[in-house]
Amino acid sequence: MKKIIALTILFLISLSCTTQINHVDTKQFGRWNEGKINQWYKKQGWLVGCNYTTSSAVNQLEMWQSDTFDPELIDKELGWAEELGFTSMRVFLHSLVWLNDSIGLKDRINQYLTISEKHGISTMFVLLDDCWNPEAQYGPQPEPKPGIHNSGWVQDPIVSMRSDTLILYPIMEKYIKDIIGTFKDDKRVIMWDLYNEPGNSSHGITSLPLLKKVFKWAREINPSQPLTSGMWNLNLSELSNFQLNASDIISYHCYLNKEQHKSWLNWLKLYNRPLVCTEWMGRRFDSTFEKIMPMLKDENVAAYNWGFVAGKTNTIFAWDDPRPDGKEPELWFHDIIRKDGTPFDSKEIDIIKSLTLVK
């Protein structure tokens, strides 16, 4: 619920914040100029897909660790994505996997990209994340808690690493530069989402120094792909200020209804940069494929809904509606299809295919 409250605050105060945000000096962040990023975007076509985690993974670590990385499942699930006409996926990494097995992680990333390319799907990688559980350990991951949304998802960096920046920053710098540096000219990577929802989980403004560092480190690598960090809460005005002015391409999260989402678009278009909605689609909030997806296509906004195959992340359950009995809700919150490939709602599949021009 706190996420929805934050998003509602964003909608209500956005216009009043516009003048303040536009005063930021954008040159200091070294981002692509408007001409370059808009020309790049024109070549991509309409980017459409989802936030993808294998149905067998409870979190980022389980998806990417060697013992649980599952290329056969990835191939099958991305095959379903291809059938829907999806052209891109947003995928979370985790620095703990890199810290314990950097060579292996990069090899598995390459395997993933080979599979995704086979299905005509590009990838936006997410490198850091302030959401959900504060701690994690490398190795076997906990089983999902019945009926609890994202019960095993973990922050990156984990909170225990954040207490001493003299240790944290060198590790994060090596991680960011190694991953981006390895794939900086890889055409299978469409863009880099450097930091998901900085300031979430009560971190607030304390995440800003790391966010600034991450952009600095990424700029030093100078990848051929654009950089972004998605705006999600303008109540954190200084953080949002930086995100909007440091990103090459403007990305944002919105789980609100069509009217409110359209208000965001009208405001964000003032930045004269391509827009990417990196999180949307919460059925209980009237953020649905039927109502939101056609608008995003009409506005030429890249669209990555949350969730794909229902699995161990438990995102068919809502953030604020735990169901400890684990009984499937009548109305799924996120996700599109079941583990066997059948849809939650066949009408949604028809809508998606009609918009992605799949016959």
Coordinates of C-alpha atoms in Angstrom, one line a residue:
M1 CA 0.0 0.0 0.0
K2 CA 2.8 2.4 0.8
K3 CA 3.9 2.1 -2.9
I4 CA 0.5 3.2 -4.1
I5 CA 0.4 6.0 -1.6
A6 CA 3.8 7.2 -2.9
L7 CA 2.5 7.0 -6.5
T8 CA -0.6 8.9 -5.6
I9 CA 1.5 11.6 -4.1
L10 CA 3.5 11.8 -7.3
F11 CA 0.3 12.3 -9.3
L12 CA -1.0 15.0 -7.0
I13 CA 2.2 17.1 -6.7
S14 CA 3.8 16.5 -10.1
L15 CA 2.7 19.8 -11.7
S16 CA 3.7 21.8 -8.7
C17 CA 7.2 20.2 -8.9
T18 CA 7.8 20.7 -12.6
T19 CA 9.4 24.2 -12.3
Q20 CA 11.7 23.1 -9.5
I21 CA 12.9 20.0 -11.4
N22 CA 13.5 21.8 -14.7
H23 CA 16.0 24.2 -13.0
V24 CA 18.5 21.4 -12.5
D25 CA 21.7 21.7 -14.5
T26 CA 21.6 18.6 -16.8
K27 CA 25.1 19.1 -18.4
Q28 CA 26.9 18.0 -15.2
F29 CA 25.5 14.4 -15.6
G30 CA 27.1 13.7 -19.0
R31 CA 23.9 12.2 -20.5
W32 CA 23.1 11.9 -24.1
N33 CA 21.7 15.0 -25.6
E34 CA 18.0 15.2 -26.8
G35 CA 18.9 14.7 -30.4
K36 CA 21.0 11.6 -29.9
I37 CA 18.5 9.8 -27.5
N38 CA 15.5 10.7 -29.7
Q39 CA 17.2 9.4 -32.8
W40 CA 18.2 6.2 -31.0
Y41 CA 14.6 5.7 -29.8
K42 CA 13.2 6.0 -33.3
K43 CA 15.3 3.1 -34.5
Q44 CA 13.9 0.7 -31.8
G45 CA 10.3 0.4 -32.8
W46 CA 7.7 0.1 -30.0
L47 CA 9.5 -1.7 -27.1
V48 CA 7.0 -3.9 -25.3
G49 CA 7.5 -6.7 -22.7
C50 CA 7.5 -7.3 -19.0
N51 CA 9.6 -7.5 -15.9
Y52 CA 10.9 -11.1 -16.1
T53 CA 12.0 -13.5 -13.4
T54 CA 11.9 -17.2 -14.1
S55 CA 8.9 -18.9 -12.5
S56 CA 11.3 -21.2 -10.6
A57 CA 13.1 -18.3 -8.8
V58 CA 12.0 -16.7 -5.6
N59 CA 14.4 -13.8 -6.2
Q60 CA 17.3 -12.4 -8.2
L61 CA 19.8 -14.7 -6.6
E62 CA 17.9 -17.9 -7.3
M63 CA 17.5 -16.8 -10.9
W64 CA 21.2 -16.2 -11.5
Q65 CA 23.2 -18.6 -9.2
S66 CA 24.8 -21.5 -11.0
D67 CA 22.9 -24.2 -9.1
T68 CA 19.5 -22.7 -10.0
F69 CA 20.0 -21.0 -13.3
D70 CA 17.7 -22.7 -15.7
P71 CA 18.3 -22.0 -19.4
E72 CA 15.8 -24.6 -20.5
L73 CA 13.0 -22.9 -18.6
I74 CA 14.2 -19.5 -19.8
D75 CA 14.0 -20.8 -23.4
K76 CA 10.5 -22.1 -22.8
E77 CA 9.2 -18.9 -21.1
L78 CA 10.8 -16.5 -23.5
G79 CA 9.2 -18.6 -26.2
W80 CA 5.8 -17.8 -24.7
A81 CA 6.8 -14.1 -24.6
E82 CA 7.7 -14.3 -28.3
E83 CA 4.3 -15.7 -29.1
L84 CA 2.7 -12.7 -27.4
G85 CA 4.8 -10.4 -29.6
F86 CA 7.0 -9.1 -26.7
T87 CA 10.2 -7.6 -27.9
S88 CA 12.0 -6.7 -24.7
M89 CA 12.4 -7.8 -21.1
R90 CA 13.5 -6.0 -17.9
V91 CA 15.6 -8.3 -15.8
F92 CA 17.1 -7.8 -12.4
L93 CA 20.7 -8.9 -11.5
H94 CA 22.2 -9.0 -8.0
S95 CA 25.7 -8.0 -6.9
L96 CA 26.0 -10.9 -4.4
V97 CA 26.0 -13.3 -7.3
W98 CA 28.7 -11.3 -8.9
L99 CA 30.7 -11.0 -5.7
N100 CA 30.8 -14.7 -5.3
D101 CA 31.0 -15.8 -8.9
S102 CA 31.7 -12.9 -11.3
I103 CA 33.0 -15.1 -14.2
G104 CA 30.1 -17.5 -13.9
L105 CA 27.5 -14.7 -13.7
K106 CA 28.8 -13.1 -16.8
D107 CA 28.7 -16.4 -18.6
R108 CA 25.1 -17.0 -17.5
I109 CA 24.2 -13.5 -18.6
N110 CA 25.6 -14.3 -22.0
Q111 CA 23.6 -17.5 -22.1
Y112 CA 20.5 -15.6 -21.2
L113 CA 21.1 -13.0 -23.9
T114 CA 21.7 -15.8 -26.5
I115 CA 18.4 -17.3 -25.6
S116 CA 16.6 -14.0 -25.6
E117 CA 18.1 -13.0 -29.0
K118 CA 16.8 -16.3 -30.4
H119 CA 13.3 -15.2 -29.5
G120 CA 13.8 -11.7 -30.9
I121 CA 13.8 -10.1 -27.4
S122 CA 16.2 -7.5 -26.1
T123 CA 17.1 -7.0 -22.5
M124 CA 17.1 -4.1 -20.1
F125 CA 19.2 -5.1 -17.0
V126 CA 18.6 -3.7 -13.6
L127 CA 21.7 -3.5 -11.5
L128 CA 20.6 -2.2 -8.0
D129 CA 17.4 -2.3 -6.1
D130 CA 16.0 -0.8 -2.8
C131 CA 12.9 -3.0 -2.6
W132 CA 11.8 -5.7 -0.2
N133 CA 13.9 -7.8 2.1
P134 CA 17.0 -6.0 3.6
E135 CA 19.3 -9.0 3.8
A136 CA 20.3 -12.0 1.7
Q137 CA 22.8 -14.7 1.6
Y138 CA 24.5 -16.4 -1.3
G139 CA 23.5 -20.0 -1.7
P140 CA 20.2 -21.8 -1.3
Q141 CA 17.3 -19.3 -1.1
P142 CA 14.2 -19.5 1.2
E143 CA 11.0 -21.0 -0.1
P144 CA 8.3 -18.4 -0.8
K145 CA 5.9 -17.6 2.0
P146 CA 2.4 -18.7 1.0
G147 CA 0.3 -15.9 -0.3
I148 CA 2.9 -13.2 0.4
H149 CA 3.9 -10.9 -2.5
N150 CA 7.6 -11.1 -3.4
S151 CA 8.3 -12.7 0.0
G152 CA 11.9 -13.7 -1.1
W153 CA 12.9 -10.6 -3.1
V154 CA 16.0 -8.9 -1.8
Q155 CA 17.5 -5.4 -1.8
D156 CA 20.8 -4.8 -3.6
P157 CA 23.1 -3.8 -2.0
I158 CA 21.9 -5.6 1.1
V159 CA 21.5 -3.3 4.1
S160 CA 24.4 -4.8 6.1
M161 CA 26.7 -3.8 3.3
R162 CA 25.5 -0.2 3.3
S163 CA 26.8 0.8 6.8
D164 CA 30.4 1.5 5.7
T165 CA 30.7 3.3 2.3
L166 CA 34.5 2.9 2.4
I167 CA 33.8 -0.8 1.8
L168 CA 30.6 -0.5 -0.1
Y169 CA 31.6 1.9 -2.8
P170 CA 34.6 0.1 -4.1
I171 CA 32.6 -3.2 -4.3
M172 CA 29.7 -1.5 -6.1
E173 CA 32.0 0.3 -8.5
K174 CA 33.8 -2.9 -9.5
Y175 CA 30.4 -4.6 -10.0
I176 CA 28.9 -1.9 -12.0
K177 CA 31.9 -1.4 -14.2
D178 CA 32.5 -5.1 -14.7
I179 CA 28.9 -5.9 -15.8
I180 CA 28.4 -2.8 -17.9
G181 CA 31.9 -3.0 -19.3
T182 CA 31.5 -6.6 -20.4
F183 CA 28.3 -5.9 -22.3
K184 CA 28.8 -2.2 -23.2
D185 CA 28.7 -2.8 -26.9
D186 CA 26.4 -5.8 -26.9
K187 CA 23.4 -5.1 -29.2
R188 CA 21.3 -7.7 -27.2
V189 CA 21.2 -5.2 -24.3
I190 CA 18.8 -2.4 -25.1
M191 CA 19.6 -0.2 -22.0
W192 CA 20.8 -0.2 -18.4
D193 CA 18.4 0.5 -15.5
L194 CA 21.0 1.4 -13.0
Y195 CA 19.0 1.5 -9.8
N196 CA 15.4 0.4 -9.1
E197 CA 13.3 2.6 -6.8
P198 CA 16.1 4.2 -4.9
G199 CA 14.9 5.4 -1.5
N200 CA 12.3 2.7 -1.1
S201 CA 12.2 0.5 2.0
S202 CA 12.6 3.7 4.1
H203 CA 16.0 4.4 2.7
G204 CA 14.8 7.8 1.6
I205 CA 17.4 10.4 0.7
T206 CA 20.2 8.2 2.0
S207 CA 20.2 6.4 -1.3
L208 CA 21.1 9.5 -3.3
P209 CA 24.9 9.4 -2.9
L210 CA 25.0 5.8 -4.1
L211 CA 22.6 6.7 -7.0
K212 CA 25.0 9.5 -8.0
K213 CA 28.0 7.2 -7.8
V214 CA 26.3 4.5 -9.9
F215 CA 25.7 7.0 -12.7
K216 CA 29.2 8.3 -12.5
W217 CA 30.7 4.8 -12.7
A218 CA 28.5 3.9 -15.6
R219 CA 29.3 7.1 -17.5
E220 CA 33.0 6.3 -17.1
I221 CA 32.4 3.0 -18.9
N222 CA 30.6 4.9 -21.6
P223 CA 28.3 2.1 -22.9
S224 CA 26.7 2.2 -26.3
Q225 CA 23.3 1.7 -24.6
P226 CA 21.5 4.5 -22.8
L227 CA 21.3 4.8 -19.0
T228 CA 18.2 5.3 -16.8
S229 CA 16.8 5.0 -13.3
G230 CA 13.1 5.0 -13.0
M231 CA 11.2 7.8 -11.3
W232 CA 8.8 6.4 -8.8
N233 CA 8.1 8.8 -5.9
L234 CA 8.3 12.6 -6.3
N235 CA 7.8 13.0 -2.6
L236 CA 11.5 12.2 -2.6
S237 CA 12.0 15.3 -4.6
E238 CA 15.8 15.5 -4.6
L239 CA 16.1 11.8 -5.7
S240 CA 13.5 12.2 -8.4
N241 CA 15.2 15.4 -9.5
F242 CA 18.4 13.6 -10.1
Q243 CA 16.8 10.6 -11.8
L244 CA 15.0 12.8 -14.3
N245 CA 18.0 14.9 -15.1
A246 CA 20.7 12.2 -15.1
S247 CA 18.9 9.6 -17.2
D248 CA 19.4 9.4 -21.0
I249 CA 15.9 8.1 -21.4
I250 CA 13.1 9.0 -18.9
S251 CA 11.7 5.9 -17.2
Y252 CA 9.0 5.8 -14.6
H253 CA 6.7 3.5 -12.6
C254 CA 2.9 3.9 -12.6
Y255 CA 0.3 1.5 -11.3
L256 CA -2.5 4.1 -11.5
N257 CA -5.6 4.2 -13.7
K258 CA -5.7 5.5 -17.2
E259 CA -6.7 9.1 -16.4
Q260 CA -4.0 9.5 -13.8
H261 CA -1.4 7.7 -15.9
K262 CA -2.2 10.0 -18.8
S263 CA -1.5 13.0 -16.6
W264 CA 1.9 11.7 -15.9
L265 CA 2.6 11.3 -19.6
N266 CA 1.5 14.8 -20.3
W267 CA 3.9 16.1 -17.7
L268 CA 6.8 13.9 -18.5
K269 CA 6.7 14.7 -22.2
L270 CA 7.8 18.2 -21.3
Y271 CA 11.3 16.8 -21.0
N272 CA 11.4 16.1 -24.7
R273 CA 13.0 12.6 -24.2
P274 CA 11.7 9.1 -24.9
L275 CA 9.5 7.7 -22.2
V276 CA 9.8 4.1 -20.8
C277 CA 7.2 2.8 -18.3
T278 CA 9.3 0.2 -16.6
E279 CA 6.6 -0.9 -14.2
W280 CA 2.8 -0.9 -14.6
M281 CA -0.2 -3.3 -14.6
G282 CA -1.9 -3.9 -11.2
R283 CA -5.4 -5.2 -12.0
R284 CA -7.0 -4.2 -8.7
F285 CA -6.0 -0.5 -9.4
D286 CA -7.5 -0.5 -12.8
S287 CA -4.0 -0.5 -14.4
T288 CA -4.9 -3.2 -17.0
F289 CA -3.9 -4.4 -20.4
E290 CA -7.2 -3.3 -21.8
K291 CA -7.0 0.3 -20.5
I292 CA -3.3 1.2 -20.2
M293 CA -1.5 -0.8 -23.0
P294 CA -3.3 0.9 -25.9
M295 CA -2.5 4.3 -24.5
L296 CA 1.1 3.5 -24.1
K297 CA 1.3 2.3 -27.7
D298 CA -0.5 5.4 -28.9
E299 CA 1.9 7.6 -27.0
N300 CA 4.9 5.6 -28.2
V301 CA 5.9 4.8 -24.6
A302 CA 7.9 1.7 -24.1
A303 CA 5.9 -0.7 -21.9
Y304 CA 7.2 -3.2 -19.4
N305 CA 4.4 -4.6 -17.2
W306 CA 5.3 -6.3 -13.9
G307 CA 5.3 -10.0 -14.1
F308 CA 5.0 -12.7 -16.7
V309 CA 4.8 -16.4 -15.6
A310 CA 3.2 -16.9 -12.2
G311 CA 5.7 -18.5 -9.9
K312 CA 7.8 -18.3 -6.7
T313 CA 7.7 -14.5 -6.6
N314 CA 4.0 -14.8 -5.6
T315 CA 3.2 -11.6 -7.5
I316 CA -0.3 -12.8 -8.3
F317 CA -0.9 -11.6 -4.7
A318 CA -1.1 -7.9 -4.0
W319 CA 1.4 -5.9 -2.0
D320 CA -1.1 -5.1 0.8
D321 CA -3.3 -8.3 0.7
P322 CA -1.4 -11.2 2.3
R323 CA -3.1 -14.6 2.0
P324 CA -1.2 -17.0 4.3
D325 CA -3.4 -19.9 3.1
G326 CA -1.8 -19.5 -0.3
K327 CA -5.2 -19.7 -2.1
E328 CA -5.1 -18.2 -5.6
P329 CA -6.9 -14.9 -5.7
E330 CA -9.9 -14.6 -8.0
L331 CA -8.2 -11.5 -9.5
W332 CA -4.5 -11.8 -10.0
F333 CA -2.5 -8.7 -9.1
H334 CA 0.4 -9.2 -11.6
D335 CA 1.5 -11.9 -14.0
I336 CA -0.1 -13.1 -17.3
I337 CA 0.2 -16.8 -17.6
R338 CA 0.5 -19.9 -15.5
K339 CA 3.4 -22.3 -15.4
D340 CA 1.9 -24.5 -18.0
G341 CA 1.6 -21.6 -20.4
T342 CA -2.1 -21.1 -20.2
P343 CA -3.3 -17.6 -19.6
F344 CA -4.9 -16.1 -16.5
D345 CA -7.3 -14.3 -18.8
S346 CA -7.5 -15.2 -22.5
K347 CA -9.1 -11.8 -23.3
E348 CA -5.8 -10.2 -22.1
I349 CA -3.8 -12.3 -24.5
D350 CA -6.0 -11.2 -27.4
I351 CA -5.5 -7.6 -26.4
I352 CA -1.8 -7.9 -26.1
K353 CA -1.5 -9.7 -29.5
S354 CA -3.7 -7.2 -31.2
L355 CA -1.3 -4.4 -30.0
T356 CA 1.9 -6.3 -30.8
L357 CA 0.4 -7.3 -34.2
V358 CA 0.6 -11.0 -33.6
K359 CA -2.0 -12.9 -35.7

